[in-house]
């Protein structure tokens, strides 16, 4: 930078201090020279008479560069209230990160991508692609290989769900183990199973058990995670995940919250959503790649939001309702979950009867609550006491079954949007005759 130009302009400015274009030029030169405090002084004077968004943005940048983040925030928020451009939002996003407001920064980052899908910023991308876990998914990093898990959960640790187990066995386990037989009869292998139903009733659990049953690798991903953590890069990451699975066969890929890709959902950017959906379908179809030995299971609490394209043959061509456990299933879930815990002649039948409408997760909670109470008691004399039937029924009576709420909305879809009898299982479960 030519300092003599700056000196000339400064001299000129002495003579005509109200010349705003001149002062702007001076401020710009200072900014180019990284002399932000000098630039700031001139910008403040400029803004006294010309408080445009542009000038305020420049001032905010000067504050930011001088690490005055609170001031930056105040000014840039004013600017954005008037007008949202990617430049303004970028500064805002960076400022929020400096102020440790990550969630809000992520929202701003999403907004930038809404405005400009091609926007790219390496350092912001790095931050948002790896952070922001906190859901029950296993994602912690953007390196797909890390999501591969081995699991020792097997079908025998899943109570009830007989029909689901049979379907999974027939549709995805047997074909994997007896590939040649299937081929000999000309039976097509492939396609996935979509599990739907109220939360906490074992969708994730059975997916994991499927992997354990055949000693396969297990990849558990939530679509929301893919969309959130890899903003702008979702397709690439989906592809990486499937590629990783293909390199680690046999492998069960479990994709949770599939409804998040639903065309009806308005909370994802429409175009971004569409590309991810297309990529996902391409991966399912196994175009240009070999999906042999890859088992795909999907889960959702809201199947009605799912794009019908997902249900075509070779994709999720089986859709299975995972109902809340019936009395027999609850009995076996209690048995499974109490295994290894200090209990005294617990009457499983009573527990199963008393826990009507409970999900598997509710059953877990009832045991947890009973254990906590027991712990409190044991503190008094320091002697651990076994759980009894009464302890658990007491806990049950304090709880509200969590599955009912789901059915109140599911019922409407089953009654009024029951495309080709897709939700007949829900109606059957509710004893509604058509
Ligand atoms: N059928 C079942 N057998 C044994 N445990 C179950 C069963 N269903 C649910 N659970 C327990 O409840 C927890 C939550 O279930 P999960 O599979 O995450 O539900 P979903 O994925 O349907 O929301 C599981 O981790 C497991 O401990
Ligand atoms: Mg789940």
Short mmCIF file of C-alpha atoms and ligand atoms in Angstrom, two decimals:
data_model
loop_
_atom_site.label_atom_id
_atom_site.label_comp_id
_atom_site.label_asym_id
_atom_site.label_seq_id
_atom_site.Cartn_x
_atom_site.Cartn_y
_atom_site.Cartn_z
CA UNK A 1 0.00 0.00 0.00
CA UNK A 2 1.20 3.39 -0.95
CA UNK A 3 1.52 5.44 2.19
CA UNK A 4 2.02 8.67 0.31
CA UNK A 5 -1.50 8.31 -1.09
CA UNK A 6 -2.84 7.93 2.43
CA UNK A 7 -0.91 11.02 3.56
CA UNK A 8 -2.22 13.05 0.66
CA UNK A 9 -5.79 11.99 1.43
CA UNK A 10 -5.36 12.77 5.12
CA UNK A 11 -4.11 16.26 4.26
CA UNK A 12 -7.06 16.78 2.00
CA UNK A 13 -9.37 15.62 4.74
CA UNK A 14 -7.96 18.26 7.11
CA UNK A 15 -9.11 20.87 4.64
CA UNK A 16 -12.55 19.37 4.03
CA UNK A 17 -13.48 17.26 7.04
CA UNK A 18 -17.08 16.87 5.86
CA UNK A 19 -16.09 15.15 2.63
CA UNK A 20 -17.60 11.72 3.25
CA UNK A 21 -16.39 9.94 0.11
CA UNK A 22 -12.88 11.08 0.93
CA UNK A 23 -13.12 9.88 4.52
CA UNK A 24 -14.52 6.54 3.29
CA UNK A 25 -11.51 6.12 1.11
CA UNK A 26 -9.24 6.79 4.08
CA UNK A 27 -11.12 4.27 6.20
CA UNK A 28 -10.81 1.68 3.43
CA UNK A 29 -7.10 2.20 3.15
CA UNK A 30 -6.67 1.79 6.88
CA UNK A 31 -8.63 -1.45 6.71
CA UNK A 32 -6.45 -2.70 3.90
CA UNK A 33 -3.44 -1.90 6.07
CA UNK A 34 -5.02 -3.87 8.95
CA UNK A 35 -5.02 -0.65 10.98
CA UNK A 36 -8.47 -1.24 12.34
CA UNK A 37 -8.46 1.24 15.18
CA UNK A 38 -7.64 4.06 12.76
CA UNK A 39 -10.30 2.84 10.37
CA UNK A 40 -12.75 2.73 13.27
CA UNK A 41 -12.19 6.41 14.12
CA UNK A 42 -13.01 7.50 10.59
CA UNK A 43 -15.97 5.16 10.24
CA UNK A 44 -17.50 6.55 13.43
CA UNK A 45 -17.32 10.02 11.93
CA UNK A 46 -18.78 8.80 8.65
CA UNK A 47 -21.67 7.09 10.38
CA UNK A 48 -22.60 10.31 12.18
CA UNK A 49 -23.83 11.60 8.84
CA UNK A 50 -24.18 8.48 6.71
CA UNK A 51 -25.32 5.53 8.80
CA UNK A 52 -25.78 3.15 5.91
CA UNK A 53 -25.72 -0.61 6.32
CA UNK A 54 -22.47 -0.82 4.43
CA UNK A 55 -20.72 1.67 6.73
CA UNK A 56 -22.04 0.01 9.83
CA UNK A 57 -20.89 -3.35 8.52
CA UNK A 58 -17.40 -1.97 8.00
CA UNK A 59 -17.40 -0.58 11.52
CA UNK A 60 -18.55 -3.95 12.85
CA UNK A 61 -15.65 -5.58 11.04
CA UNK A 62 -13.21 -3.16 12.61
CA UNK A 63 -14.57 -4.04 16.04
CA UNK A 64 -14.40 -7.73 15.22
CA UNK A 65 -10.78 -7.51 14.11
CA UNK A 66 -9.96 -5.74 17.35
CA UNK A 67 -11.65 -8.56 19.25
CA UNK A 68 -14.42 -6.31 20.52
CA UNK A 69 -17.02 -8.98 19.96
CA UNK A 70 -19.85 -7.59 22.03
CA UNK A 71 -19.74 -4.31 20.13
CA UNK A 72 -19.52 -6.23 16.87
CA UNK A 73 -22.63 -8.18 17.77
CA UNK A 74 -24.70 -5.12 18.56
CA UNK A 75 -23.85 -3.40 15.29
CA UNK A 76 -24.06 -6.39 13.00
CA UNK A 77 -27.45 -7.32 14.43
CA UNK A 78 -28.68 -3.86 13.50
CA UNK A 79 -27.30 -4.30 10.01
CA UNK A 80 -28.90 -7.68 9.53
CA UNK A 81 -32.25 -6.46 10.77
CA UNK A 82 -32.18 -4.15 7.75
CA UNK A 83 -30.71 -6.47 5.19
CA UNK A 84 -29.35 -10.01 5.06
CA UNK A 85 -26.43 -10.63 2.75
CA UNK A 86 -23.97 -13.49 2.96
CA UNK A 87 -21.18 -11.04 3.94
CA UNK A 88 -23.18 -9.58 6.79
CA UNK A 89 -24.34 -12.98 7.98
CA UNK A 90 -20.85 -14.40 7.76
CA UNK A 91 -19.48 -11.76 10.08
CA UNK A 92 -22.42 -12.31 12.42
CA UNK A 93 -21.79 -16.05 12.41
CA UNK A 94 -18.09 -15.62 13.18
CA UNK A 95 -18.90 -13.18 15.93
CA UNK A 96 -21.40 -15.55 17.55
CA UNK A 97 -18.78 -18.28 17.51
CA UNK A 98 -16.33 -15.98 19.28
CA UNK A 99 -19.03 -15.28 21.85
CA UNK A 100 -19.51 -19.02 22.27
CA UNK A 101 -23.07 -19.00 20.98
CA UNK A 102 -22.68 -22.03 18.78
CA UNK A 103 -26.31 -22.98 18.35
CA UNK A 104 -27.20 -19.53 17.18
CA UNK A 105 -24.16 -19.45 14.92
CA UNK A 106 -25.33 -22.66 13.31
CA UNK A 107 -28.71 -21.11 12.59
CA UNK A 108 -26.99 -18.17 10.93
CA UNK A 109 -24.83 -20.52 8.92
CA UNK A 110 -27.93 -22.34 7.69
CA UNK A 111 -29.41 -19.00 6.70
CA UNK A 112 -26.31 -18.22 4.64
CA UNK A 113 -26.67 -21.50 2.80
CA UNK A 114 -30.30 -20.76 2.15
CA UNK A 115 -29.34 -17.51 0.50
CA UNK A 116 -26.43 -18.99 -1.40
CA UNK A 117 -26.29 -22.76 -1.75
CA UNK A 118 -22.80 -22.52 -3.21
CA UNK A 119 -21.41 -20.55 -0.29
CA UNK A 120 -18.22 -22.04 0.96
CA UNK A 121 -16.08 -21.13 3.92
CA UNK A 122 -13.50 -23.66 4.98
CA UNK A 123 -13.17 -22.73 8.59
CA UNK A 124 -16.90 -22.40 9.26
CA UNK A 125 -17.49 -25.61 7.42
CA UNK A 126 -14.99 -27.40 9.62
CA UNK A 127 -16.69 -26.17 12.73
CA UNK A 128 -20.21 -27.09 11.75
CA UNK A 129 -19.36 -30.36 10.16
CA UNK A 130 -17.87 -31.94 13.24
CA UNK A 131 -19.64 -30.38 16.17
CA UNK A 132 -23.25 -30.30 17.23
CA UNK A 133 -23.87 -33.82 18.45
CA UNK A 134 -26.20 -34.34 21.37
CA UNK A 135 -28.80 -36.49 19.69
CA UNK A 136 -28.84 -40.20 20.40
CA UNK A 137 -27.02 -40.93 17.22
CA UNK A 138 -23.46 -42.11 17.17
CA UNK A 139 -22.09 -39.36 14.99
CA UNK A 140 -19.15 -37.54 16.46
CA UNK A 141 -16.90 -36.79 13.55
CA UNK A 142 -17.05 -36.49 9.82
CA UNK A 143 -14.94 -39.49 9.18
CA UNK A 144 -17.48 -42.15 8.29
CA UNK A 145 -15.26 -45.00 9.42
CA UNK A 146 -15.65 -43.95 13.01
CA UNK A 147 -19.34 -44.73 12.92
CA UNK A 148 -18.78 -48.37 12.35
CA UNK A 149 -19.50 -50.32 15.45
CA UNK A 150 -19.62 -53.92 16.43
CA UNK A 151 -22.46 -54.81 18.71
CA UNK A 152 -23.09 -57.77 20.94
CA UNK A 153 -26.84 -57.21 21.24
CA UNK A 154 -28.72 -60.08 19.63
CA UNK A 155 -32.34 -60.97 18.94
CA UNK A 156 -32.62 -62.66 22.32
CA UNK A 157 -32.22 -59.30 24.04
CA UNK A 158 -35.22 -57.95 22.17
CA UNK A 159 -38.51 -58.79 23.85
CA UNK A 160 -41.53 -59.56 21.68
CA UNK A 161 -41.40 -58.19 18.12
CA UNK A 162 -41.77 -61.69 16.74
CA UNK A 163 -43.14 -60.56 13.40
CA UNK A 164 -40.41 -57.97 12.96
CA UNK A 165 -37.74 -60.52 13.72
CA UNK A 166 -39.23 -62.91 11.18
CA UNK A 167 -39.40 -60.27 8.47
CA UNK A 168 -35.85 -59.18 9.08
CA UNK A 169 -34.73 -62.78 9.07
CA UNK A 170 -36.47 -63.58 5.82
CA UNK A 171 -35.80 -60.36 4.03
CA UNK A 172 -32.27 -59.54 5.00
CA UNK A 173 -30.56 -62.16 7.09
CA UNK A 174 -31.36 -65.32 5.13
CA UNK A 175 -30.52 -63.76 1.76
CA UNK A 176 -27.16 -62.78 3.14
CA UNK A 177 -26.40 -66.23 4.53
CA UNK A 178 -27.82 -68.22 1.59
CA UNK A 179 -27.07 -66.01 -1.34
CA UNK A 180 -26.71 -68.86 -3.83
CA UNK A 181 -30.00 -70.47 -2.88
CA UNK A 182 -31.85 -67.24 -3.40
CA UNK A 183 -30.16 -66.78 -6.73
CA UNK A 184 -30.98 -70.33 -7.80
CA UNK A 185 -34.67 -69.57 -7.33
CA UNK A 186 -34.31 -66.27 -9.09
CA UNK A 187 -35.22 -64.34 -5.98
CA UNK A 188 -33.98 -60.82 -5.88
CA UNK A 189 -31.79 -59.82 -3.00
CA UNK A 190 -31.66 -56.33 -1.65
CA UNK A 191 -33.92 -53.59 -0.54
CA UNK A 192 -34.46 -52.37 2.93
CA UNK A 193 -36.96 -52.49 5.70
CA UNK A 194 -38.55 -49.42 7.15
CA UNK A 195 -39.67 -49.62 10.75
CA UNK A 196 -42.21 -47.20 12.05
CA UNK A 197 -44.12 -46.72 15.24
CA UNK A 198 -44.23 -44.81 18.51
CA UNK A 199 -40.91 -43.81 20.06
CA UNK A 200 -39.17 -46.08 22.52
CA UNK A 201 -40.62 -49.33 21.21
CA UNK A 202 -37.40 -50.86 19.99
CA UNK A 203 -36.73 -49.72 16.43
CA UNK A 204 -33.13 -48.78 17.09
CA UNK A 205 -32.76 -51.71 19.43
CA UNK A 206 -33.82 -54.31 16.87
CA UNK A 207 -31.64 -52.74 14.18
CA UNK A 208 -28.64 -53.08 16.44
CA UNK A 209 -29.66 -56.65 17.30
CA UNK A 210 -29.89 -57.48 13.60
CA UNK A 211 -26.25 -56.55 13.19
CA UNK A 212 -25.33 -58.52 16.30
CA UNK A 213 -27.29 -61.54 15.14
CA UNK A 214 -25.12 -61.99 12.07
CA UNK A 215 -21.97 -60.51 13.51
CA UNK A 216 -22.12 -57.65 11.02
CA UNK A 217 -20.79 -54.15 11.41
CA UNK A 218 -23.33 -51.57 12.46
CA UNK A 219 -23.62 -47.99 11.32
CA UNK A 220 -26.19 -45.86 13.06
CA UNK A 221 -26.93 -42.49 11.53
CA UNK A 222 -29.68 -39.96 11.96
CA UNK A 223 -30.75 -38.07 8.89
CA UNK A 224 -31.04 -34.95 10.97
CA UNK A 225 -27.41 -35.29 11.87
CA UNK A 226 -26.43 -35.57 8.27
CA UNK A 227 -28.43 -32.51 7.39
CA UNK A 228 -27.30 -30.48 10.37
CA UNK A 229 -23.68 -31.31 10.74
CA UNK A 230 -22.65 -31.35 7.18
CA UNK A 231 -24.57 -28.46 5.86
CA UNK A 232 -23.95 -28.14 2.19
CA UNK A 233 -22.08 -31.41 2.10
CA UNK A 234 -24.82 -33.87 2.91
CA UNK A 235 -24.72 -35.78 -0.37
CA UNK A 236 -21.01 -36.33 -0.18
CA UNK A 237 -21.31 -37.62 3.34
CA UNK A 238 -24.14 -39.96 2.55
CA UNK A 239 -22.02 -41.38 -0.20
CA UNK A 240 -19.04 -41.73 2.13
CA UNK A 241 -21.14 -43.58 4.66
CA UNK A 242 -22.40 -46.07 2.09
CA UNK A 243 -18.91 -46.49 0.67
CA UNK A 244 -17.52 -47.19 4.12
CA UNK A 245 -20.25 -49.77 4.64
CA UNK A 246 -19.40 -51.40 1.30
CA UNK A 247 -15.81 -51.71 2.43
CA UNK A 248 -16.85 -53.33 5.69
CA UNK A 249 -19.29 -56.02 4.72
CA UNK A 250 -21.45 -57.43 6.03
CA UNK A 251 -22.78 -54.21 7.39
CA UNK A 252 -26.11 -53.03 8.71
CA UNK A 253 -26.78 -49.39 8.00
CA UNK A 254 -29.45 -48.03 10.26
CA UNK A 255 -30.88 -44.69 9.29
CA UNK A 256 -32.94 -43.06 11.95
CA UNK A 257 -35.43 -40.19 11.56
CA UNK A 258 -35.88 -40.89 7.86
CA UNK A 259 -38.92 -38.65 7.86
CA UNK A 260 -36.56 -35.69 8.12
CA UNK A 261 -36.01 -36.18 4.40
CA UNK A 262 -39.73 -36.02 3.79
CA UNK A 263 -40.89 -33.79 0.99
CA UNK A 264 -43.67 -32.44 3.19
CA UNK A 265 -41.41 -31.13 5.83
CA UNK A 266 -40.91 -27.42 5.53
CA UNK A 267 -38.02 -27.10 7.94
CA UNK A 268 -35.40 -28.22 5.48
CA UNK A 269 -34.37 -26.10 2.65
CA UNK A 270 -36.34 -27.51 -0.24
CA UNK A 271 -33.63 -27.78 -2.87
CA UNK A 272 -30.95 -28.98 -0.47
CA UNK A 273 -33.42 -31.58 0.80
CA UNK A 274 -34.11 -32.81 -2.70
CA UNK A 275 -30.47 -33.37 -3.57
CA UNK A 276 -29.92 -35.34 -0.41
CA UNK A 277 -33.00 -37.44 -1.14
CA UNK A 278 -31.77 -38.18 -4.65
CA UNK A 279 -28.35 -39.09 -3.40
CA UNK A 280 -29.88 -41.32 -0.78
CA UNK A 281 -32.06 -43.11 -3.32
CA UNK A 282 -29.08 -43.59 -5.60
CA UNK A 283 -27.14 -45.16 -2.74
CA UNK A 284 -30.06 -47.44 -1.94
CA UNK A 285 -30.35 -48.48 -5.55
CA UNK A 286 -26.64 -49.20 -5.51
CA UNK A 287 -26.02 -47.57 -8.86
CA UNK A 288 -22.39 -47.95 -9.85
CA UNK A 289 -21.69 -49.89 -6.73
CA UNK A 290 -22.23 -53.16 -5.05
CA UNK A 291 -24.79 -53.29 -2.30
CA UNK A 292 -24.46 -57.02 -1.73
CA UNK A 293 -23.91 -57.57 1.95
CA UNK A 294 -25.27 -54.19 2.91
CA UNK A 295 -28.45 -54.36 4.93
CA UNK A 296 -30.42 -51.19 5.16
CA UNK A 297 -32.86 -50.54 7.95
CA UNK A 298 -34.67 -47.28 8.36
CA UNK A 299 -36.79 -45.97 11.19
CA UNK A 300 -39.28 -43.22 11.68
CA UNK A 301 -41.96 -42.07 14.07
CA UNK A 302 -43.68 -40.25 11.24
CA UNK A 303 -43.94 -42.45 8.14
CA UNK A 304 -46.53 -40.16 6.59
CA UNK A 305 -43.85 -37.59 5.86
CA UNK A 306 -41.81 -40.01 3.84
CA UNK A 307 -41.37 -39.48 0.17
CA UNK A 308 -43.28 -42.22 -1.73
CA UNK A 309 -40.18 -42.70 -3.90
CA UNK A 310 -38.60 -44.41 -0.91
CA UNK A 311 -41.13 -47.22 -1.07
CA UNK A 312 -40.34 -48.47 -4.58
CA UNK A 313 -39.12 -52.04 -5.01
CA UNK A 314 -35.51 -52.46 -4.05
CA UNK A 315 -35.68 -49.53 -1.69
CA UNK A 316 -37.76 -49.68 1.47
CA UNK A 317 -40.11 -52.21 0.03
CA UNK A 318 -41.15 -53.57 3.41
CA UNK A 319 -42.74 -51.26 5.87
CA UNK A 320 -43.23 -52.73 9.28
CA UNK A 321 -45.20 -51.37 12.18
CA UNK A 322 -43.36 -51.70 15.46
CA UNK A 323 -46.20 -51.71 17.96
CA UNK A 324 -45.89 -51.12 21.66
CA UNK A 325 -45.14 -54.41 23.37
CA UNK A 326 -48.15 -56.56 24.27
CA UNK A 327 -48.44 -58.18 27.66
CA UNK A 328 -46.23 -61.14 26.75
CA UNK A 329 -43.63 -58.89 25.20
CA UNK A 330 -43.63 -56.62 28.24
CA UNK A 331 -43.03 -59.65 30.40
CA UNK A 332 -40.01 -60.60 28.40
CA UNK A 333 -38.72 -57.02 28.25
CA UNK A 334 -38.90 -56.87 32.05
CA UNK A 335 -37.07 -60.15 32.21
CA UNK A 336 -34.39 -58.97 29.78
CA UNK A 337 -33.91 -55.65 31.48
CA UNK A 338 -33.82 -57.00 35.01
CA UNK A 339 -31.17 -59.52 34.12
CA UNK A 340 -28.07 -58.96 36.22
CA UNK A 341 -29.82 -56.53 38.60
CA UNK A 342 -30.34 -57.36 42.28
CA UNK A 343 -33.93 -58.62 42.37
CA UNK A 344 -35.94 -60.78 44.71
CA UNK A 345 -38.57 -63.11 43.25
CA UNK A 346 -40.01 -60.50 40.95
CA UNK A 347 -43.37 -61.42 39.51
CA UNK A 348 -42.93 -60.60 35.84
CA UNK A 349 -46.56 -61.31 35.03
CA UNK A 350 -47.79 -58.66 37.44
CA UNK A 351 -45.33 -56.13 36.09
CA UNK A 352 -46.43 -56.90 32.54
CA UNK A 353 -50.09 -56.48 33.42
CA UNK A 354 -49.60 -53.22 35.28
CA UNK A 355 -47.53 -51.61 32.53
CA UNK A 356 -50.24 -51.42 29.89
CA UNK A 357 -49.35 -49.13 26.96
CA UNK A 358 -45.76 -48.83 28.16
CA UNK A 359 -43.02 -48.74 25.56
CA UNK A 360 -39.78 -50.66 26.03
CA UNK A 361 -38.18 -47.37 26.99
CA UNK A 362 -40.92 -46.75 29.58
CA UNK A 363 -40.18 -50.16 31.02
CA UNK A 364 -36.50 -49.22 31.34
CA UNK A 365 -37.46 -46.00 33.07
CA UNK A 366 -39.73 -47.79 35.54
CA UNK A 367 -36.81 -49.98 36.55
CA UNK A 368 -34.52 -46.98 36.84
CA UNK A 369 -36.99 -45.17 39.06
CA UNK A 370 -37.41 -48.21 41.28
CA UNK A 371 -33.64 -48.56 41.57
CA UNK A 372 -33.22 -44.93 42.53
CA UNK A 373 -35.77 -45.30 45.31
CA UNK A 374 -34.06 -48.43 46.51
CA UNK A 375 -30.73 -46.66 46.54
CA UNK A 376 -32.14 -43.90 48.70
CA UNK A 377 -33.39 -46.52 51.16
CA UNK A 378 -30.08 -48.30 51.15
CA UNK A 379 -28.21 -45.12 52.06
CA UNK A 380 -29.89 -45.25 55.47
CA UNK A 381 -28.17 -48.41 56.65
CA UNK A 382 -25.61 -48.90 53.89
CA UNK A 383 -27.02 -52.32 53.00
CA UNK A 384 -28.04 -52.88 49.37
CA UNK A 385 -31.57 -54.27 49.11
CA UNK A 386 -32.96 -56.24 46.18
CA UNK A 387 -35.74 -54.89 44.01
CA UNK A 388 -39.17 -56.34 44.59
CA UNK A 389 -42.33 -56.51 42.51
CA UNK A 390 -43.81 -53.82 44.71
CA UNK A 391 -40.92 -51.41 44.10
CA UNK A 392 -41.45 -51.64 40.39
CA UNK A 393 -45.24 -51.51 40.39
CA UNK A 394 -44.94 -48.41 42.57
CA UNK A 395 -42.68 -46.84 39.95
CA UNK A 396 -45.09 -47.89 37.18
CA UNK A 397 -48.00 -46.22 38.92
CA UNK A 398 -46.09 -42.93 39.00
CA UNK A 399 -45.54 -42.98 35.25
CA UNK A 400 -47.62 -42.12 32.24
CA UNK A 401 -47.27 -44.48 29.28
CA UNK A 402 -45.56 -42.58 26.49
CA UNK A 403 -47.08 -44.36 23.49
CA UNK A 404 -50.61 -42.94 23.67
CA UNK A 405 -49.75 -39.53 22.36
CA UNK A 406 -48.25 -40.98 19.21
CA UNK A 407 -51.42 -42.90 18.44
CA UNK A 408 -53.60 -39.85 18.72
CA UNK A 409 -51.94 -38.34 15.65
CA UNK A 410 -51.18 -41.65 13.93
CA UNK A 411 -54.87 -42.51 14.04
CA UNK A 412 -55.74 -39.59 11.81
CA UNK A 413 -53.19 -40.55 9.19
CA UNK A 414 -54.35 -44.16 9.31
CA UNK A 415 -57.95 -43.13 8.86
CA UNK A 416 -57.59 -40.38 6.29
CA UNK A 417 -54.32 -40.95 4.48
CA UNK A 418 -54.18 -44.71 4.45
CA UNK A 419 -52.67 -44.98 1.02
CA UNK A 420 -53.07 -48.61 -0.21
CA UNK A 421 -53.68 -49.83 3.30
CA UNK A 422 -50.24 -48.76 4.37
CA UNK A 423 -51.36 -48.10 7.93
CA UNK A 424 -53.84 -50.91 8.40
CA UNK A 425 -51.63 -52.20 11.20
CA UNK A 426 -52.28 -49.04 13.16
CA UNK A 427 -56.04 -49.43 12.74
CA UNK A 428 -55.83 -53.07 13.74
CA UNK A 429 -53.84 -52.17 16.78
CA UNK A 430 -56.45 -49.61 17.77
CA UNK A 431 -59.24 -52.08 17.03
CA UNK A 432 -60.78 -49.77 14.50
CA UNK A 433 -62.87 -51.60 11.93
CA UNK A 434 -62.93 -50.19 8.44
N1 LIG B 1 -38.59 -54.94 22.50
C1 LIG B 1 -37.65 -54.50 23.37
N2 LIG B 1 -36.89 -55.36 24.05
C2 LIG B 1 -35.97 -54.94 24.93
N3 LIG B 1 -35.72 -53.64 25.18
C3 LIG B 1 -36.43 -52.73 24.53
C4 LIG B 1 -37.43 -53.10 23.57
N4 LIG B 1 -37.98 -51.98 23.08
C5 LIG B 1 -37.35 -50.95 23.66
N5 LIG B 1 -36.43 -51.39 24.55
C6 LIG B 1 -35.58 -50.55 25.41
O1 LIG B 1 -35.94 -49.20 25.23
C7 LIG B 1 -34.84 -48.44 24.73
C8 LIG B 1 -35.33 -47.48 23.66
O2 LIG B 1 -35.74 -48.20 22.53
P1 LIG B 1 -35.34 -47.74 21.05
O3 LIG B 1 -34.99 -48.94 20.29
O4 LIG B 1 -34.33 -46.66 21.11
O5 LIG B 1 -36.73 -47.14 20.59
P2 LIG B 1 -37.09 -46.45 19.22
O6 LIG B 1 -35.89 -46.53 18.34
O7 LIG B 1 -38.26 -47.24 18.70
O8 LIG B 1 -37.49 -45.06 19.58
C9 LIG B 1 -33.87 -49.46 24.20
O9 LIG B 1 -32.56 -49.01 24.32
C10 LIG B 1 -34.13 -50.68 25.04
O10 LIG B 1 -33.40 -50.57 26.25
MG1 LIG B 2 -34.64 -44.89 17.89
#
